[in-house]
Amino acid sequence: MFGKRGAQDERVKGPTLAQVVARPNKPEVVSASAPNLSIVNLDPVRHLAGSAPANPAPVGQPVKRKDDQYYELKTQVFAALIEAIDVSQLAKMGTQESRNAIEEIVKDIVAAKKVVMSIAEQDELLQDICNDVLGYGPLEPLLMRDDIADIMVNGADTVYIEVGGKIQKTDIRFRDNAQLLHLCQRIVSQVGRRVDESSPICDARLADGSRVNVIAPPLAIDGPTLTIRKFKKDKLTLDQLVRFGSITQEGADVLQIIGRVRCNVIVSGGTGSGKTTLLNCLTRYIEPGERIVTCEDAAELQLQQPHVVRLETRPPNIEGEGQVTMRDLVKNCLRMRPERIIVGEVRGAEAFDLLQAMNTGHDGSMGTLHANSPREALSRIESMITMGGYSLPSKTIREMIASSVDVIVQAARLRDGSRRITHITEVLGLEGDVIITQDLFVYDMKGEDPQGNILGTHRSTGVGRPRFWDRARYFGEEKRLAAALDAAEQSGL
């Protein structure tokens, strides 16, 4: 992936290291650590940072990582680096070439300041500064870890992470709020968005699909607040959810069939309950030949099918124009000849358009929404349609919901941090003014062990023939569905 830098390597294209560090109208000196490379005179750098640090690192004393002295040295070295390099030339180099160039210049700056550091400490400083210039700064080590679910930055000095469902405070911090805001602006600019005082709230995503939210001053009082919902590099499957205890094998088999036979599915759950992960799992069982159109505020779904069209909303520009809402995307989907429409999260009036799509030939459409139970999910859909300005009788809206939604899959994050699929519920129809539902699988909590872990079991409610039985038979899945339901009932789950 990264090319190997070499002075004689003719394959390396773009500027040389000398071009990167040599800036016009500045005297050059020969680096002691790299005699064949030229860097700019470090005197202007010393002038920028002061002739000596306010609290200089004592000669012979290593700079301790994560203390104030370390961050002060890092600030001075970083300022010197920016003064010494030509950023426009650096941008034309490959990642590894850029990293090598930066490391060599940083070594010279540290040597010029006569700071005594161990090899390990110098490597840490080099890594931190390279991350600041080329990556995501202090957050780079956290983003590399696959066990972290969320990264929460509450200003420059406070960074929390979620591991195993539990929130932990880290010792990572930013140089100041300006560095944090600069990182936020770099992240959102990659997807064509902006965050500043005039537009202080922004949703974005990283290259791997991780969800990003930024809220900046003056709305965030203690400095920019950055929240990253991290996605695992290895995409979860229903089989893995079975191993984690989120659902039983029989329940997973039923979910596979639901995804396969084009049931209209709503994935419901609270914040951080795993709705998007579960939606990704369900979409794995869509046939490769189907045309899928996804609509999201920030593109984070990771569908594996070959025929996928991904759409993303757009916020208004600085003049307040050009906004493209989720409802605009869902309405436009209907003109794109989709076979399935996947809405990342249903938040407002687009619920009406999604229900219409589900009920007019786009079977197998899916979406997520925030709700704490299947019954509450139905009420939320009705409320969102009403708030969208539709003056329809409640019974008409409920008839539309009952005829459109086939299955609600409820996810929950329990108080011990574990995530469980607590309900697989199908919508039967309308009786009077009440939408009738029946549970196929539910999760019963039994208590907790001495370590505070929730104990519970998934059980089948004993429904032998769900409403989507005819649909399963149409797709040739009725025998497999019957076997899964029988196995669940016999196991007593």
Coordinates of C-alpha atoms in Angstrom, one line a residue:
M1 CA 0.0 0.0 0.0
F2 CA 2.8 2.4 0.9
G3 CA 5.7 2.8 -1.4
K4 CA 9.2 2.6 0.0
R5 CA 11.0 5.9 -0.2
G6 CA 14.5 5.9 -1.6
A7 CA 16.7 8.7 -3.0
Q8 CA 17.5 6.5 -6.1
D9 CA 14.1 4.9 -6.6
E10 CA 13.0 6.0 -10.0
R11 CA 9.5 4.7 -9.4
V12 CA 8.7 7.3 -6.7
K13 CA 6.8 10.2 -8.3
G14 CA 6.1 13.6 -7.0
P15 CA 8.4 16.0 -5.1
T16 CA 11.6 14.9 -3.4
L17 CA 12.3 15.4 0.3
A18 CA 14.5 18.4 -0.5
Q19 CA 11.6 20.0 -2.3
V20 CA 9.4 19.4 0.6
V21 CA 11.7 21.0 3.2
A22 CA 13.3 23.7 1.0
R23 CA 11.3 26.8 1.0
P24 CA 12.1 30.0 -1.1
N25 CA 14.0 32.9 0.4
K26 CA 15.3 30.9 3.4
P27 CA 18.9 29.9 4.1
E28 CA 19.6 26.2 4.3
V29 CA 21.8 24.2 6.6
V30 CA 22.9 20.6 6.4
S31 CA 21.2 18.4 8.9
A32 CA 23.5 16.6 11.3
S33 CA 21.3 13.5 11.4
A34 CA 20.8 13.3 7.6
P35 CA 23.8 14.9 5.9
N36 CA 22.5 14.3 2.4
L37 CA 19.2 16.2 3.1
S38 CA 18.7 19.9 3.4
I39 CA 16.3 21.5 5.8
V40 CA 15.6 25.2 6.5
N41 CA 17.5 27.1 9.1
L42 CA 16.0 26.4 12.5
D43 CA 16.7 29.9 13.8
P44 CA 13.3 31.3 12.6
V45 CA 11.8 28.3 14.4
R46 CA 13.5 29.1 17.7
H47 CA 12.3 32.7 17.2
L48 CA 8.7 31.5 16.8
A49 CA 8.8 29.2 19.9
G50 CA 11.1 31.5 21.9
S51 CA 14.8 31.2 22.4
A52 CA 14.0 28.6 25.1
P53 CA 10.9 27.0 26.5
A54 CA 9.3 28.7 29.4
N55 CA 9.9 25.5 31.4
P56 CA 12.7 23.9 29.4
A57 CA 13.2 20.2 29.7
P58 CA 16.3 19.7 31.8
V59 CA 19.3 18.4 29.9
G60 CA 19.7 14.7 30.7
Q61 CA 16.1 14.3 31.9
P62 CA 13.7 12.5 29.6
V63 CA 10.4 14.2 28.8
K64 CA 7.6 12.1 30.3
R65 CA 4.7 11.3 28.1
K66 CA 1.3 12.8 28.7
D67 CA 2.5 15.4 31.2
D68 CA 2.4 19.2 30.6
Q69 CA 6.1 19.3 29.7
Y70 CA 5.6 16.7 27.0
Y71 CA 2.7 18.7 25.5
E72 CA 4.7 21.9 25.7
L73 CA 7.6 20.3 23.8
K74 CA 5.2 18.8 21.3
T75 CA 3.6 22.3 20.6
Q76 CA 7.0 23.8 20.0
V77 CA 8.2 21.0 17.7
F78 CA 4.9 21.1 15.8
A79 CA 5.2 24.8 15.3
A80 CA 8.8 24.4 14.1
L81 CA 7.8 21.7 11.7
I82 CA 5.0 23.8 10.1
E83 CA 7.6 26.6 9.7
A84 CA 10.1 24.2 8.2
I85 CA 8.1 22.3 5.6
D86 CA 6.4 23.2 2.4
V87 CA 2.9 21.8 2.9
S88 CA 1.9 22.1 -0.7
Q89 CA 4.8 19.9 -1.7
L90 CA 4.2 17.5 1.1
A91 CA 0.6 16.9 -0.1
K92 CA 1.9 15.6 -3.4
M93 CA 3.9 12.8 -1.8
G94 CA 2.7 9.4 -0.8
T95 CA 1.8 8.6 2.8
Q96 CA 4.9 6.7 3.7
E97 CA 7.2 9.3 1.9
S98 CA 5.5 12.1 3.8
R99 CA 5.9 10.2 7.1
N100 CA 9.6 9.6 6.5
A101 CA 10.1 13.3 5.6
I102 CA 8.4 14.5 8.7
E103 CA 10.2 12.1 11.0
E104 CA 13.6 13.2 9.7
I105 CA 12.8 16.9 10.2
V106 CA 11.4 16.4 13.7
K107 CA 14.6 14.6 14.7
D108 CA 16.6 17.6 13.6
I109 CA 14.3 20.0 15.5
V110 CA 14.6 17.9 18.7
A111 CA 18.4 17.8 18.3
A112 CA 18.5 21.6 17.8
K113 CA 16.6 22.2 21.0
K114 CA 19.0 19.9 22.9
V115 CA 16.2 17.9 24.6
V116 CA 17.4 14.6 25.8
M117 CA 14.9 11.9 25.1
S118 CA 15.1 8.1 25.1
I119 CA 14.5 6.3 21.8
A120 CA 11.1 5.2 22.9
E121 CA 10.0 8.7 23.9
Q122 CA 11.3 10.1 20.7
D123 CA 9.4 7.5 18.8
E124 CA 6.2 8.5 20.6
L125 CA 6.8 12.1 19.8
L126 CA 7.4 11.3 16.2
Q127 CA 4.3 9.2 16.0
D128 CA 2.1 11.8 17.7
I129 CA 3.3 14.6 15.3
C130 CA 2.9 12.4 12.2
N131 CA -0.6 11.6 13.4
D132 CA -1.3 15.3 13.8
V133 CA -0.1 16.1 10.3
L134 CA -1.2 13.0 8.3
G135 CA -3.9 11.4 10.4
Y136 CA -6.4 12.1 13.1
G137 CA -4.0 13.4 15.7
P138 CA -4.3 12.1 19.3
L139 CA -7.3 10.0 18.2
E140 CA -5.3 7.9 15.7
P141 CA -4.4 5.1 18.3
L142 CA -8.1 4.9 19.4
L143 CA -9.3 4.6 15.8
M144 CA -6.9 1.7 15.2
R145 CA -8.4 -0.3 18.1
D146 CA -11.2 -2.6 17.0
D147 CA -12.6 -3.1 20.6
I148 CA -13.7 0.6 20.9
A149 CA -17.3 1.3 20.0
D150 CA -17.5 5.1 20.7
I151 CA -15.0 7.9 21.1
M152 CA -16.3 11.0 22.9
V153 CA -14.2 14.1 23.0
N154 CA -15.5 16.8 25.4
G155 CA -13.1 19.6 24.8
A156 CA -9.3 19.4 24.4
D157 CA -8.6 17.9 27.8
T158 CA -11.2 15.2 28.1
V159 CA -11.6 12.0 25.9
Y160 CA -13.8 9.1 26.8
I161 CA -14.2 5.8 25.1
E162 CA -16.7 3.0 25.2
V163 CA -15.3 -0.6 25.5
G164 CA -17.5 -3.6 26.1
G165 CA -20.5 -1.4 26.7
K166 CA -18.8 0.6 29.5
I167 CA -17.6 4.2 29.3
Q168 CA -13.9 4.8 30.3
K169 CA -11.9 8.0 30.6
T170 CA -8.5 8.0 28.7
D171 CA -5.4 10.0 29.4
I172 CA -5.4 11.3 25.8
R173 CA -5.8 15.0 25.3
F174 CA -5.3 17.7 22.6
R175 CA -2.8 20.5 22.6
D176 CA -5.7 23.0 22.8
N177 CA -9.2 23.6 21.5
A178 CA -7.8 25.1 18.3
Q179 CA -6.2 21.8 17.4
L180 CA -9.4 19.9 18.2
L181 CA -11.5 22.2 16.1
H182 CA -8.9 21.9 13.2
L183 CA -9.3 18.1 13.4
C184 CA -13.1 18.4 13.3
Q185 CA -12.9 20.6 10.3
R186 CA -10.6 18.2 8.5
I187 CA -12.9 15.3 9.2
V188 CA -16.1 17.0 8.0
S189 CA -14.4 18.6 5.0
Q190 CA -13.7 15.1 3.6
V191 CA -17.4 14.6 2.9
G192 CA -18.0 18.2 1.7
R193 CA -19.3 19.6 5.0
R194 CA -18.2 22.4 7.3
V195 CA -18.2 23.3 10.9
D196 CA -17.4 26.7 12.4
E197 CA -19.1 29.5 14.4
S198 CA -21.7 30.1 11.7
S199 CA -22.5 26.4 11.2
P200 CA -21.6 24.8 14.6
I201 CA -23.4 21.5 14.3
C202 CA -22.4 18.9 11.7
D203 CA -22.9 15.2 11.0
A204 CA -20.3 13.5 8.9
R205 CA -18.4 10.1 8.6
L206 CA -15.0 8.7 8.3
A207 CA -13.7 6.8 5.3
D208 CA -14.6 3.5 6.9
G209 CA -18.2 4.6 7.5
S210 CA -17.8 5.5 11.2
R211 CA -20.4 8.1 12.2
V212 CA -19.2 11.5 13.3
N213 CA -21.0 14.3 15.1
V214 CA -19.4 17.7 15.8
I215 CA -20.8 20.6 17.8
A216 CA -18.5 23.6 18.1
P217 CA -18.5 26.8 20.1
P218 CA -20.5 28.9 20.8
L219 CA -23.0 26.1 21.2
A220 CA -20.4 23.9 23.0
I221 CA -19.4 25.9 26.0
D222 CA -16.2 24.0 27.0
G223 CA -14.8 23.6 23.6
P224 CA -15.5 21.6 20.5
T225 CA -17.3 18.3 21.2
L226 CA -16.6 15.4 18.9
T227 CA -18.4 12.0 19.0
I228 CA -17.4 9.1 16.8
R229 CA -19.5 5.9 16.6
K230 CA -16.8 3.5 15.4
F231 CA -17.5 0.6 13.1
K232 CA -15.7 -2.6 13.4
K233 CA -13.3 -3.5 10.6
D234 CA -14.7 -7.0 10.5
K235 CA -18.4 -6.7 9.8
L236 CA -20.5 -8.5 12.3
T237 CA -22.8 -11.4 11.1
L238 CA -25.8 -13.0 12.7
D239 CA -23.6 -16.1 13.5
Q240 CA -21.3 -13.8 15.5
L241 CA -24.4 -12.3 17.3
V242 CA -25.3 -15.9 18.2
R243 CA -21.9 -16.5 19.7
F244 CA -22.1 -13.2 21.6
G245 CA -25.5 -14.3 23.1
S246 CA -27.4 -11.5 21.4
I247 CA -29.9 -14.0 19.9
T248 CA -30.3 -17.8 19.7
Q249 CA -29.5 -19.8 16.7
E250 CA -33.2 -20.4 16.1
G251 CA -33.9 -16.7 16.3
A252 CA -31.0 -16.0 13.9
D253 CA -32.4 -18.5 11.4
V254 CA -35.8 -16.7 11.5
L255 CA -34.1 -13.3 11.0
Q256 CA -32.2 -14.8 8.0
I257 CA -35.5 -15.9 6.5
I258 CA -37.1 -12.5 7.2
G259 CA -34.3 -10.8 5.3
R260 CA -34.5 -13.4 2.5
V261 CA -38.2 -13.4 1.8
R262 CA -38.6 -9.6 1.5
C263 CA -40.4 -8.7 4.7
N264 CA -40.7 -5.0 5.4
V265 CA -38.6 -4.6 8.6
I266 CA -38.3 -1.8 11.1
V267 CA -35.2 -2.2 13.4
S268 CA -36.1 -0.4 16.7
G269 CA -33.9 0.4 19.7
G270 CA -32.4 3.0 21.9
T271 CA -29.2 5.0 21.3
G272 CA -26.2 2.6 21.0
S273 CA -28.3 -0.5 21.1
G274 CA -26.8 -1.8 17.8
K275 CA -29.6 -0.9 15.3
T276 CA -27.3 -0.1 12.4
T277 CA -25.2 -3.2 13.1
L278 CA -28.3 -5.4 13.1
L279 CA -29.6 -3.7 9.9
N280 CA -26.3 -4.6 8.3
C281 CA -26.7 -8.2 9.4
L282 CA -30.2 -8.4 7.9
T283 CA -29.1 -6.9 4.6
R284 CA -26.5 -9.7 4.1
Y285 CA -29.4 -12.0 3.1
I286 CA -30.7 -9.9 0.3
E287 CA -30.2 -11.6 -3.1
P288 CA -27.2 -10.3 -5.1
G289 CA -29.4 -9.5 -8.1
E290 CA -31.7 -7.1 -6.3
R291 CA -31.3 -3.3 -6.8
I292 CA -30.9 -1.6 -3.5
V293 CA -31.1 2.2 -2.8
T294 CA -29.9 3.4 0.6
C295 CA -30.8 6.8 2.1
E296 CA -28.8 8.1 5.1
D297 CA -27.8 11.3 6.9
A298 CA -24.2 10.1 6.9
A299 CA -23.4 7.0 4.8
E300 CA -22.5 4.3 7.2
L301 CA -24.3 1.2 6.0
Q302 CA -22.0 -1.5 4.7
L303 CA -24.0 -3.5 2.2
Q304 CA -22.1 -6.3 0.4
Q305 CA -24.4 -6.7 -2.6
P306 CA -23.0 -5.6 -6.0
H307 CA -26.0 -3.4 -7.1
V308 CA -26.3 -0.8 -4.4
V309 CA -26.9 3.0 -4.9
R310 CA -25.9 5.0 -1.8
L311 CA -27.6 8.4 -1.2
E312 CA -26.7 10.9 1.5
T313 CA -28.5 14.1 2.7
R314 CA -26.9 17.5 2.4
P315 CA -27.1 20.4 4.9
P316 CA -27.9 23.9 3.7
N317 CA -24.9 26.1 2.6
I318 CA -23.8 29.3 4.3
E319 CA -26.7 31.2 2.6
G320 CA -29.2 28.7 4.0
E321 CA -29.9 27.1 0.6
G322 CA -29.2 23.8 -1.1
Q323 CA -30.4 21.5 1.6
V324 CA -31.5 18.0 0.6
T325 CA -33.5 16.3 3.3
M326 CA -34.1 12.6 4.0
R327 CA -37.6 13.0 2.7
D328 CA -36.3 14.3 -0.6
L329 CA -34.0 11.3 -1.0
V330 CA -36.8 8.8 -0.2
K331 CA -39.2 10.4 -2.6
N332 CA -36.5 10.4 -5.3
C333 CA -35.8 6.7 -4.6
L334 CA -39.2 5.9 -6.0
R335 CA -38.1 7.2 -9.4
M336 CA -34.9 5.1 -9.4
R337 CA -36.5 1.7 -9.9
P338 CA -35.4 0.3 -6.6
E339 CA -36.4 -3.2 -5.4
R340 CA -35.5 -2.4 -1.9
I341 CA -35.2 0.9 -0.1
I342 CA -33.0 1.0 3.0
V343 CA -33.3 4.1 5.2
G344 CA -30.5 4.5 7.7
E345 CA -32.6 6.2 10.3
V346 CA -36.2 7.3 10.2
R347 CA -36.5 10.6 12.0
G348 CA -39.4 12.6 10.6
A349 CA -41.8 13.0 7.7
E350 CA -39.9 10.6 5.6
A351 CA -41.7 7.8 7.6
F352 CA -44.8 8.5 5.4
D353 CA -42.9 8.1 2.2
L354 CA -41.1 5.0 3.4
L355 CA -44.5 3.4 4.3
Q356 CA -45.8 4.2 0.9
A357 CA -42.8 2.6 -0.7
M358 CA -43.3 -0.5 1.4
N359 CA -46.9 -0.7 0.4
T360 CA -46.5 -0.1 -3.3
G361 CA -44.2 -2.8 -4.7
H362 CA -40.9 -2.2 -2.8
D363 CA -41.2 -5.3 -0.6
G364 CA -38.2 -6.0 1.6
S365 CA -37.6 -2.3 2.5
M366 CA -36.0 -1.6 5.9
G367 CA -35.2 1.2 8.2
T368 CA -34.3 2.0 11.8
L369 CA -35.8 4.3 14.4
H370 CA -35.4 5.1 18.1
A371 CA -37.9 3.4 20.3
N372 CA -37.8 1.3 23.5
S373 CA -40.3 -1.4 22.5
P374 CA -42.1 -2.7 19.3
R375 CA -45.3 -1.1 20.5
E376 CA -43.6 2.2 21.0
A377 CA -42.0 2.0 17.6
L378 CA -45.4 1.9 16.0
S379 CA -46.5 4.9 18.0
R380 CA -43.3 6.7 17.0
I381 CA -44.0 6.1 13.3
E382 CA -47.5 7.5 13.8
S383 CA -46.2 10.6 15.6
M384 CA -43.6 11.3 12.9
I385 CA -46.2 11.2 10.2
T386 CA -48.4 13.5 12.2
M387 CA -45.6 16.0 12.9
G388 CA -44.8 16.0 9.1
G389 CA -48.0 18.0 8.6
Y390 CA -50.3 15.3 7.3
S391 CA -53.9 15.9 8.4
L392 CA -54.9 12.3 8.2
P393 CA -57.1 10.5 10.7
S394 CA -55.3 8.3 13.2
K395 CA -57.1 5.2 11.9
T396 CA -55.9 5.9 8.4
I397 CA -52.3 6.3 9.5
R398 CA -52.5 3.1 11.6
E399 CA -54.1 1.2 8.6
M400 CA -51.1 2.3 6.5
I401 CA -48.6 1.1 9.2
A402 CA -50.4 -2.2 9.6
S403 CA -50.5 -2.9 5.9
S404 CA -46.8 -1.8 5.3
V405 CA -44.7 -3.1 8.2
D406 CA -44.3 -6.8 8.5
V407 CA -41.7 -7.3 11.3
I408 CA -40.2 -5.2 14.1
V409 CA -36.9 -6.3 15.5
Q410 CA -36.2 -4.7 18.8
A411 CA -32.6 -4.2 20.0
A412 CA -31.5 -3.1 23.5
R413 CA -28.4 -2.3 25.4
L414 CA -28.7 -3.6 28.9
R415 CA -27.2 -1.9 32.0
D416 CA -24.2 -4.2 32.0
G417 CA -23.2 -3.0 28.5
S418 CA -24.3 -6.1 26.6
R419 CA -26.6 -5.8 23.6
R420 CA -29.5 -8.2 23.1
I421 CA -32.3 -8.6 20.5
T422 CA -35.2 -8.5 22.9
H423 CA -38.1 -8.9 20.5
I424 CA -38.9 -10.3 17.1
T425 CA -42.4 -9.1 16.6
E426 CA -44.7 -9.2 13.6
V427 CA -47.5 -6.9 12.8
L428 CA -50.8 -8.7 12.2
G429 CA -53.2 -6.0 11.2
L430 CA -55.7 -3.6 12.6
E431 CA -58.6 -4.4 14.9
G432 CA -60.8 -1.3 15.4
D433 CA -58.2 1.5 16.1
V434 CA -55.5 -0.8 17.6
I435 CA -52.6 -2.3 15.7
I436 CA -52.3 -6.0 16.6
T437 CA -48.9 -7.5 17.0
Q438 CA -47.5 -10.9 18.1
D439 CA -44.1 -11.8 19.4
L440 CA -42.2 -14.6 17.9
F441 CA -39.1 -14.4 20.2
V442 CA -38.6 -12.4 23.4
Y443 CA -35.7 -12.0 25.8
D444 CA -36.5 -12.6 29.5
M445 CA -34.1 -11.2 32.1
K446 CA -33.6 -13.5 35.1
G447 CA -31.3 -11.5 37.2
E448 CA -27.5 -10.9 37.4
D449 CA -24.4 -12.7 38.4
P450 CA -21.9 -11.5 41.1
Q451 CA -20.0 -9.6 38.5
G452 CA -23.0 -7.6 37.6
N453 CA -23.6 -9.3 34.2
I454 CA -27.3 -9.6 33.2
L455 CA -28.6 -13.2 33.1
G456 CA -31.4 -14.0 30.8
T457 CA -32.7 -16.3 28.0
H458 CA -34.3 -15.9 24.6
R459 CA -37.5 -17.9 24.3
S460 CA -40.0 -18.7 21.5
T461 CA -43.6 -17.7 22.2
G462 CA -44.7 -20.9 20.5
V463 CA -46.2 -19.3 17.3
G464 CA -46.1 -22.1 14.8
R465 CA -47.2 -20.2 11.7
P466 CA -46.4 -16.5 11.6
R467 CA -48.2 -14.1 9.3
F468 CA -45.3 -14.1 6.7
W469 CA -45.6 -17.9 6.3
D470 CA -47.1 -17.6 2.8
R471 CA -44.4 -15.2 1.8
A472 CA -41.8 -17.8 3.1
R473 CA -43.5 -20.5 1.0
Y474 CA -43.4 -18.3 -2.1
F475 CA -39.6 -18.0 -1.7
G476 CA -39.2 -21.7 -0.8
E477 CA -38.3 -21.1 2.8
E478 CA -41.3 -22.5 4.6
K479 CA -39.6 -25.8 5.6
R480 CA -36.6 -24.0 7.0
L481 CA -38.9 -21.6 8.9
A482 CA -40.9 -24.4 10.3
A483 CA -37.8 -26.2 11.4
A484 CA -36.4 -23.1 13.2
L485 CA -39.7 -22.5 15.0
D486 CA -40.0 -26.1 16.0
A487 CA -36.5 -26.2 17.3
A488 CA -37.0 -23.1 19.3
E489 CA -40.2 -24.5 20.9
Q490 CA -38.6 -27.8 21.7
S491 CA -35.5 -26.2 23.2
G492 CA -37.8 -24.3 25.6
L493 CA -36.2 -21.0 24.7

